[in-house]
GROMACS .gro file of C-alpha atoms in nm:
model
  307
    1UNK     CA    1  -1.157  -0.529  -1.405
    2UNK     CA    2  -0.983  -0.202  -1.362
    3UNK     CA    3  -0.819  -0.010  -1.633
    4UNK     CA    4  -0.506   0.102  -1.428
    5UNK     CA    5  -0.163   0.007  -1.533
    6UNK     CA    6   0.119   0.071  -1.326
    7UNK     CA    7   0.411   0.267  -1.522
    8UNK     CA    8   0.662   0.132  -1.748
    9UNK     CA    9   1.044   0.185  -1.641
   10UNK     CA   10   1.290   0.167  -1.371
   11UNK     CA   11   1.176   0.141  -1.032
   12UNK     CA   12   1.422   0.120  -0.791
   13UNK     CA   13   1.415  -0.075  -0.434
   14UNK     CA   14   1.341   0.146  -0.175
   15UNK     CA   15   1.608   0.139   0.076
   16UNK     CA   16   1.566   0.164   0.488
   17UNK     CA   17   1.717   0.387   0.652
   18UNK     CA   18   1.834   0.392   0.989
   19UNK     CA   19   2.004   0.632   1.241
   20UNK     CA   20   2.288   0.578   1.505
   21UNK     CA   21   2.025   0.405   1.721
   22UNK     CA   22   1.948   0.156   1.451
   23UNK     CA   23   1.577   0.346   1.482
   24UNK     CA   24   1.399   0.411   1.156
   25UNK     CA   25   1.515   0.719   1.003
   26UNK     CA   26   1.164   0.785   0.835
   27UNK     CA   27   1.259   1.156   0.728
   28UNK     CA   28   1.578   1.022   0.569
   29UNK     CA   29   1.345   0.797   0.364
   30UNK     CA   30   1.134   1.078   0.268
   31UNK     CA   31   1.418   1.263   0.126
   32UNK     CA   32   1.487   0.937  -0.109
   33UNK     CA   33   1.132   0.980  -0.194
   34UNK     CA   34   1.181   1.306  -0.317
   35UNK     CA   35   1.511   1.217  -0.488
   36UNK     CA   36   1.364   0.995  -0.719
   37UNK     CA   37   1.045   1.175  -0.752
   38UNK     CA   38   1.277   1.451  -0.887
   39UNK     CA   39   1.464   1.250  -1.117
   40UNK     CA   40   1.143   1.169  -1.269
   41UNK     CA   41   1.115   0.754  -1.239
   42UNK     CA   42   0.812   0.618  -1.254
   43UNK     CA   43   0.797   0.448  -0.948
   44UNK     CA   44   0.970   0.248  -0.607
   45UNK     CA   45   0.946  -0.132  -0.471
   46UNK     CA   46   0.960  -0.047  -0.069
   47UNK     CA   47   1.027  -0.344   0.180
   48UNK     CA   48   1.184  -0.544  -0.086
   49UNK     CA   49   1.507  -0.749   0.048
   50UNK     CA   50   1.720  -0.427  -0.030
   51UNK     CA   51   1.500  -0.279   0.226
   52UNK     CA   52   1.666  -0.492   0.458
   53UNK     CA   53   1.250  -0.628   0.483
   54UNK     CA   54   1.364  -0.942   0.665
   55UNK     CA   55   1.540  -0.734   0.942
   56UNK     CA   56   1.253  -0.557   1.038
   57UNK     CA   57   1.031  -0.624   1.302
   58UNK     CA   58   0.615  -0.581   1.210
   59UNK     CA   59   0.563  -0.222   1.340
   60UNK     CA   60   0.851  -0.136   1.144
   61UNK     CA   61   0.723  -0.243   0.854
   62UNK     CA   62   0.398  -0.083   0.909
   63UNK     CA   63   0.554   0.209   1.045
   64UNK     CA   64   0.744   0.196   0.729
   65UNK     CA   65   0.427   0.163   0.499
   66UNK     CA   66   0.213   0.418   0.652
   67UNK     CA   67   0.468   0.689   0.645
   68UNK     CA   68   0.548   0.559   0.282
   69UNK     CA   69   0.218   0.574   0.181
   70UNK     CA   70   0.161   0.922   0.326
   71UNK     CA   71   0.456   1.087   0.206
   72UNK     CA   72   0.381   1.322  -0.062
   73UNK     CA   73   0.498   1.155  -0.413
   74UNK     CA   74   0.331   1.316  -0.692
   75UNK     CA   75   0.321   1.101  -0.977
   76UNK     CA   76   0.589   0.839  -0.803
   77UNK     CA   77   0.367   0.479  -0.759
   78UNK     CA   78   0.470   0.314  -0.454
   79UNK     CA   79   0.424  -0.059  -0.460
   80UNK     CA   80   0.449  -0.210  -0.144
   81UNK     CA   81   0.534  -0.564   0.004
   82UNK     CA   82   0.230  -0.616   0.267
   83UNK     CA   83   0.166  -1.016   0.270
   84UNK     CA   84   0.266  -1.045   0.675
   85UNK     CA   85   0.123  -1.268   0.863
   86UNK     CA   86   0.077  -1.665   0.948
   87UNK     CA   87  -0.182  -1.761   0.737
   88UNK     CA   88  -0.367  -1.607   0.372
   89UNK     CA   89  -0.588  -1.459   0.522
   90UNK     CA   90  -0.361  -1.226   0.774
   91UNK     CA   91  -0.146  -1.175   0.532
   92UNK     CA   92  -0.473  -1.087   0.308
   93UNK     CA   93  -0.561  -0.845   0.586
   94UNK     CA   94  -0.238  -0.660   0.593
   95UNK     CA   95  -0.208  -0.643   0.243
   96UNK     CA   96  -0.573  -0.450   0.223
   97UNK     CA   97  -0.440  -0.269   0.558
   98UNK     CA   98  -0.118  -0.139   0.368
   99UNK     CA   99  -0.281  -0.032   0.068
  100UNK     CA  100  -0.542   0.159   0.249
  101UNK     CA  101  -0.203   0.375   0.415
  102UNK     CA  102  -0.138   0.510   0.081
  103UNK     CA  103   0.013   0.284  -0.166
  104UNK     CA  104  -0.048   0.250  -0.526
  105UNK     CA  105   0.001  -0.170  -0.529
  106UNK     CA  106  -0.009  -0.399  -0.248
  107UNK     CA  107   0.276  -0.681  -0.317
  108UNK     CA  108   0.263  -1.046  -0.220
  109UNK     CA  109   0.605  -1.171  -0.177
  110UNK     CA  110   0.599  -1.523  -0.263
  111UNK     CA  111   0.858  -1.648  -0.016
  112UNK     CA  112   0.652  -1.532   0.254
  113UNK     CA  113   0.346  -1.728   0.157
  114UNK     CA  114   0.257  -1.983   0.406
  115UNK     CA  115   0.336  -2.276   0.171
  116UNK     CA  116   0.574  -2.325  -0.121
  117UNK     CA  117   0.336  -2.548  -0.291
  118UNK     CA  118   0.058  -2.407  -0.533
  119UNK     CA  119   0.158  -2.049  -0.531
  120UNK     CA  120  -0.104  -1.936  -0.779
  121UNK     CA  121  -0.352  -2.080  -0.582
  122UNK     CA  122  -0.282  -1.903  -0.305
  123UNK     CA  123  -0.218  -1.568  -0.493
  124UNK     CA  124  -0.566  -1.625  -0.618
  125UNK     CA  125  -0.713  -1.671  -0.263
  126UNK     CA  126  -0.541  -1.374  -0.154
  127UNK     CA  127  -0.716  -1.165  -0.422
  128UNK     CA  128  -1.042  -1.294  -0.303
  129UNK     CA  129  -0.982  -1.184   0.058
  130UNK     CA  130  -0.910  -0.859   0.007
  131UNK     CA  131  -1.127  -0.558  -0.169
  132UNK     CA  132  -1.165  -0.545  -0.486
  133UNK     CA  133  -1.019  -0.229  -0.524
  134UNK     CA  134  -0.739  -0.337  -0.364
  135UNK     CA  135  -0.450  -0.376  -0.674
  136UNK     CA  136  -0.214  -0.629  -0.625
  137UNK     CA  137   0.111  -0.711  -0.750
  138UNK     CA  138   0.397  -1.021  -0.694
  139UNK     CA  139   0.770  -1.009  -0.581
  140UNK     CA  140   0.966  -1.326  -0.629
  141UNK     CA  141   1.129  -1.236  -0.295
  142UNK     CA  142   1.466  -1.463  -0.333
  143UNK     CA  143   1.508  -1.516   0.087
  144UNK     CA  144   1.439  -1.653   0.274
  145UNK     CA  145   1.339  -1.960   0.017
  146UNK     CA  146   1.329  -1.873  -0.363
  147UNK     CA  147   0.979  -1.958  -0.511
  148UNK     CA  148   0.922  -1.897  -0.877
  149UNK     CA  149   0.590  -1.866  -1.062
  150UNK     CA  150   0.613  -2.117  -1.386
  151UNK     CA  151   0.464  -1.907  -1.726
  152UNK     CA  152   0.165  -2.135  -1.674
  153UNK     CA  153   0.125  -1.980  -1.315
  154UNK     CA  154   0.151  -1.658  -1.422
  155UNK     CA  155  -0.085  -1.699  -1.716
  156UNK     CA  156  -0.359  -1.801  -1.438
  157UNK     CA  157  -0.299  -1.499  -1.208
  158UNK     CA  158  -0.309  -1.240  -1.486
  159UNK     CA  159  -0.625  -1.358  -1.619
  160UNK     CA  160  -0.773  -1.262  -1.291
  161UNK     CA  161  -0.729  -0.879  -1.368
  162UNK     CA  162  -0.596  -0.843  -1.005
  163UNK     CA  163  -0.233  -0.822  -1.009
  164UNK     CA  164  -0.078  -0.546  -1.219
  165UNK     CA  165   0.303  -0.562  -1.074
  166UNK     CA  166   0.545  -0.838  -1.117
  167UNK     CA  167   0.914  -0.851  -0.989
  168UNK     CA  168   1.047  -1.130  -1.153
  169UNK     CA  169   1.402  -1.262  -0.988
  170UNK     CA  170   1.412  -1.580  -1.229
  171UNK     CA  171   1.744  -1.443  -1.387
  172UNK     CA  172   1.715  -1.678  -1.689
  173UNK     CA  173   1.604  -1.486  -2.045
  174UNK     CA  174   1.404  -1.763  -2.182
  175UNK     CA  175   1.120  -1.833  -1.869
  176UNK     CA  176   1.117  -1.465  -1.840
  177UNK     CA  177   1.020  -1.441  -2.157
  178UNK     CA  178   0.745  -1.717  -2.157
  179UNK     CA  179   0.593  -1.585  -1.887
  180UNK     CA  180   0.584  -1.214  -2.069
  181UNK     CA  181   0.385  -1.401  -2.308
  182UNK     CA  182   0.164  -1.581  -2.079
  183UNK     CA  183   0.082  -1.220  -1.924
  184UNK     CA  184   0.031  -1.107  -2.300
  185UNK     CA  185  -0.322  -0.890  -2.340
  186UNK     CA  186  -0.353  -0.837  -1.931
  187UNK     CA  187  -0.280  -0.568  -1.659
  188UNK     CA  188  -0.004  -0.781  -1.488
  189UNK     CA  189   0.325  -0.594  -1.615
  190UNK     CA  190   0.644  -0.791  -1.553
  191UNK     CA  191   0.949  -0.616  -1.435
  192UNK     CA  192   1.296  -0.801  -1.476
  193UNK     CA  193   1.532  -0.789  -1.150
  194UNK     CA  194   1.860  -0.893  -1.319
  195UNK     CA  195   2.087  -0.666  -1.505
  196UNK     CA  196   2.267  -0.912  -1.670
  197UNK     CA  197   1.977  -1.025  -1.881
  198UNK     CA  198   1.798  -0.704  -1.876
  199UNK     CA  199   1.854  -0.580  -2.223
  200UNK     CA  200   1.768  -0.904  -2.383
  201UNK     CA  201   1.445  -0.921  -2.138
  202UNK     CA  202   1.333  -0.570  -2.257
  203UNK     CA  203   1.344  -0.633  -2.632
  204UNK     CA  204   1.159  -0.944  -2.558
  205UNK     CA  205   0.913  -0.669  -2.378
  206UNK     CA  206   0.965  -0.589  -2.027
  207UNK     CA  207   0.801  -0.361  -1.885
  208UNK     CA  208   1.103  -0.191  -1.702
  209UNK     CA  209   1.348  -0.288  -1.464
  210UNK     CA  210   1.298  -0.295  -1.049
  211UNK     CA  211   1.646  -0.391  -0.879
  212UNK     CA  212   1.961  -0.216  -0.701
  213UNK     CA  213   2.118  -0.002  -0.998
  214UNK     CA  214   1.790   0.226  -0.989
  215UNK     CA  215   1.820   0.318  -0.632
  216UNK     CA  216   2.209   0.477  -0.746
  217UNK     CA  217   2.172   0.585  -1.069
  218UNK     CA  218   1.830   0.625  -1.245
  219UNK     CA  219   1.918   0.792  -1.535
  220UNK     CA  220   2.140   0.493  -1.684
  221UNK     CA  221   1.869   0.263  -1.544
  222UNK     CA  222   1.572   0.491  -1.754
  223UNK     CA  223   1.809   0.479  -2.065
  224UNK     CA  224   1.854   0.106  -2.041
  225UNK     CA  225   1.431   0.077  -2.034
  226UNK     CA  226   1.407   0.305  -2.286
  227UNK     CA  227   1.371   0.151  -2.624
  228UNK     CA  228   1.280   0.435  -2.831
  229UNK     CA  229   1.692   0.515  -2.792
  230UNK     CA  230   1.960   0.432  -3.011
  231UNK     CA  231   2.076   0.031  -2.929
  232UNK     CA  232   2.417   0.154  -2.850
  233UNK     CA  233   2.327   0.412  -2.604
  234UNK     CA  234   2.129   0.153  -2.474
  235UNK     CA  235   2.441  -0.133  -2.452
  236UNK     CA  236   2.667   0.125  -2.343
  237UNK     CA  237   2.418   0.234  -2.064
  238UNK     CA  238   2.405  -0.133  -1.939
  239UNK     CA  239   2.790  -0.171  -1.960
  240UNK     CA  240   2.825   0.166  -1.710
  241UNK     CA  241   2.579   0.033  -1.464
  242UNK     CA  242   2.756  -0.324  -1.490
  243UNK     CA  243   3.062  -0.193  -1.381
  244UNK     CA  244   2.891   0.073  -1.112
  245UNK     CA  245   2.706  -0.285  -0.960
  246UNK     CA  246   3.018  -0.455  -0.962
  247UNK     CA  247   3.220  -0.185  -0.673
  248UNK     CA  248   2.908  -0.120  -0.495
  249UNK     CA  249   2.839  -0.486  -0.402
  250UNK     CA  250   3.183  -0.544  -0.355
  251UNK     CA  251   3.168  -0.208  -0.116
  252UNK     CA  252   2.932  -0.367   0.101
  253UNK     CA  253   2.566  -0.359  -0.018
  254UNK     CA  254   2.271  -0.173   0.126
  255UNK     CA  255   2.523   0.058   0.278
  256UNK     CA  256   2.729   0.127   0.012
  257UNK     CA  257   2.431   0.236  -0.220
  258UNK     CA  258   2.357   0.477   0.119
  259UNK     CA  259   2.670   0.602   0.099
  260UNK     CA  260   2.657   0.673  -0.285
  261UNK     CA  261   2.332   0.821  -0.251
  262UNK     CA  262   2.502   1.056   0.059
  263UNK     CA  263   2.736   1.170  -0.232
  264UNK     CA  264   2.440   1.251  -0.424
  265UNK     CA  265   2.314   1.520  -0.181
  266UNK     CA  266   2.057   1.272   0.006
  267UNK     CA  267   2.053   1.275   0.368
  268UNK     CA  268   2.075   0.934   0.458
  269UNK     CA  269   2.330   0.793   0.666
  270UNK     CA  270   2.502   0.432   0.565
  271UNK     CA  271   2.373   0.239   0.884
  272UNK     CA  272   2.242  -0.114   0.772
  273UNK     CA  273   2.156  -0.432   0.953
  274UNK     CA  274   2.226  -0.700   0.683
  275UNK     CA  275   2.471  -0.932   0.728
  276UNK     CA  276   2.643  -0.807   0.329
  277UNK     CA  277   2.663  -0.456   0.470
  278UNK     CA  278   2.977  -0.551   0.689
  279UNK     CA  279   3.233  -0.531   0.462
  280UNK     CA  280   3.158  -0.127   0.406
  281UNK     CA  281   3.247  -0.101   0.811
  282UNK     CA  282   3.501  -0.317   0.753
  283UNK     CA  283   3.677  -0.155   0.466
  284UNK     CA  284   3.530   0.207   0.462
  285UNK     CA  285   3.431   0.397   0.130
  286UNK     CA  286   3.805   0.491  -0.016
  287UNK     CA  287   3.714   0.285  -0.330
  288UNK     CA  288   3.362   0.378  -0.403
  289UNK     CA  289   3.466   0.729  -0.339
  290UNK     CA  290   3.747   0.672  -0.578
  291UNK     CA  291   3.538   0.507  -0.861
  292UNK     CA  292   3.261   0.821  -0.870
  293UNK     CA  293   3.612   1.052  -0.884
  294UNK     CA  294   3.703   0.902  -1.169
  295UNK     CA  295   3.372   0.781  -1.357
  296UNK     CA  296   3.043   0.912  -1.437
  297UNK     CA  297   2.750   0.678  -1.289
  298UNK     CA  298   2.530   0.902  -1.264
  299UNK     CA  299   2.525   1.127  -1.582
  300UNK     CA  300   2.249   1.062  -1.861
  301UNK     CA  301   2.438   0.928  -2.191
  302UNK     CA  302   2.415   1.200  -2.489
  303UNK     CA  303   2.346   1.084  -2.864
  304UNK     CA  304   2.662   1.176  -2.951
  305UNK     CA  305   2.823   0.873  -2.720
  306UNK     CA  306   2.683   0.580  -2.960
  307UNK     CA  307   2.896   0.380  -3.083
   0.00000   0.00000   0.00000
């Protein structure tokens, strides 16, 4: 069994970008790549569904992975979604393929698993198929069917010291919490995805927190995750990013989180193909814009704001 362990934290989605071709816009990516790297997180989920994954044809996401994987990231682990493919054992082999571009964790998204039934089965038969230095990790990918591991599933996987990454989308405090406690004493580290149950899930002892709100603003995020601050600077954190989440879904999510990010000084362009991104084309970015005129999103919270 190795003795890695991914990084406690925030780790946001990696979002695609795309030019006014609808081509990949690899460089743009690499700039977000270097964004967060310089913010300091600890790592990124890339072709998540914020990735706009399902959108993608296969050589984009390999073309996606490789240059991922390549990019220079310092201390930044990339976890990748790789499990493409029919059957286990070609989504086994593009798992071991991805990992062996560059990243850090290979990620089995359940709802692209070739069956809905025993998932921890097959999670276990994918670890056998590929090398065994090949680290794993699990995404419970909501589209396009939501699977869920049950704390007894995730109990069985852990124990195989292969999996060290968990994205957890169950939104419900009290089976995240079971299953933290059936992944008690191993490698697998579980991550929650919702921020409405995200401070209770990290004093129940998340590892960190992998969703949208990261990719915007990862210094609230990182103060939310941090428990060695003050509760209050903590609450307050999680009360800023509620708000932030609330106008940039409502904006038009993945492209209004490109467009924030824009206003941040990365070079990305707002261009999406999901289906949720339509109502930023349809209504433009007057009330985003507003909202970062008039708040601060993106500013670290000082000790002197607890209440």
């Amino acid at each position: 069994m190795s003795d890695y362990q991914a990084p406690d934290g925030a780790y946001p989605i990696l979002l695609t970008a795309f030019d006014e071709n609808d081509a990949l816009d690899l460089p743009a990516i690499g700039s977000l790549l270097d964004f967060y790297q310089r913010v300091g997180l600890p790592g990124v989920l890339a072709l998540g569904q914020a990735s706009e994954v399902l959108y993608l044809d296969h050589d984009e996401r390999l073309a996606l992975a490789e240059y991922v994987g390549n990019h220079p990231t310092g201390d930044l682990t990339i976890a990748t979604v790789g499990n493409f493919g029919a059957t286990l054992s070609q989504q086994a082999a593009c798992l071991q393929s991805i990992y062996e571009m560059g990243s850090d964790i290979a990620v089995v998204a359940l709802s692209l698993l070739p069956s809905a039934q025993n998932l921890a089965h097959q999670l276990l038969a994918i670890s056998s198929l590929v090398g065994d230095h090949v680290r794993l990790g699990i995404y419970e990918l909501p589209q396009p069917e939501h699977r869920l591991l049950s704390p007894d599933e995730v109990g069985r996987v852990a124990a195989s010291g292969r999996y060290y990454f968990m994205k957890d989308t169950c939104r419900e405090i009290a089976p995240f919490s079971a299953k933290l406690r059936s992944a008690a004493g191993s490698a697998l580290k579980l991550f929650q995805a919702n921020l409405a149950v995200l401070p209770p899930s990290m004093d129940a002892g998340s590892h960190g927190f992998c969703g949208w709100l990261p990719m915007v603003s990862p210094e609230l995020s990182a103060q939310v995750c941090d428990m060695s601050l003050p509760a209050a600077i903590r609450q307050e954190a999680h009360e800023r990013l509620t708000a932030f989440n609330e106008v940039m879904v409502a904006g038009g999510f993945p492209a209004s989180a490109k467009h924030i990010l824009a206003r941040r000084g990365v070079p990305i362009q707002a261009y999406s193909r999901a289906e949720s991104a339509r109502q930023f084309f349809d209504l433009g970015p007057a009330a985003l814009d507003q909202y970062l005129a008039e708040n601060q999103p993106f500013t670290a919270l000082a000790m002197a704001e607890t209440r």
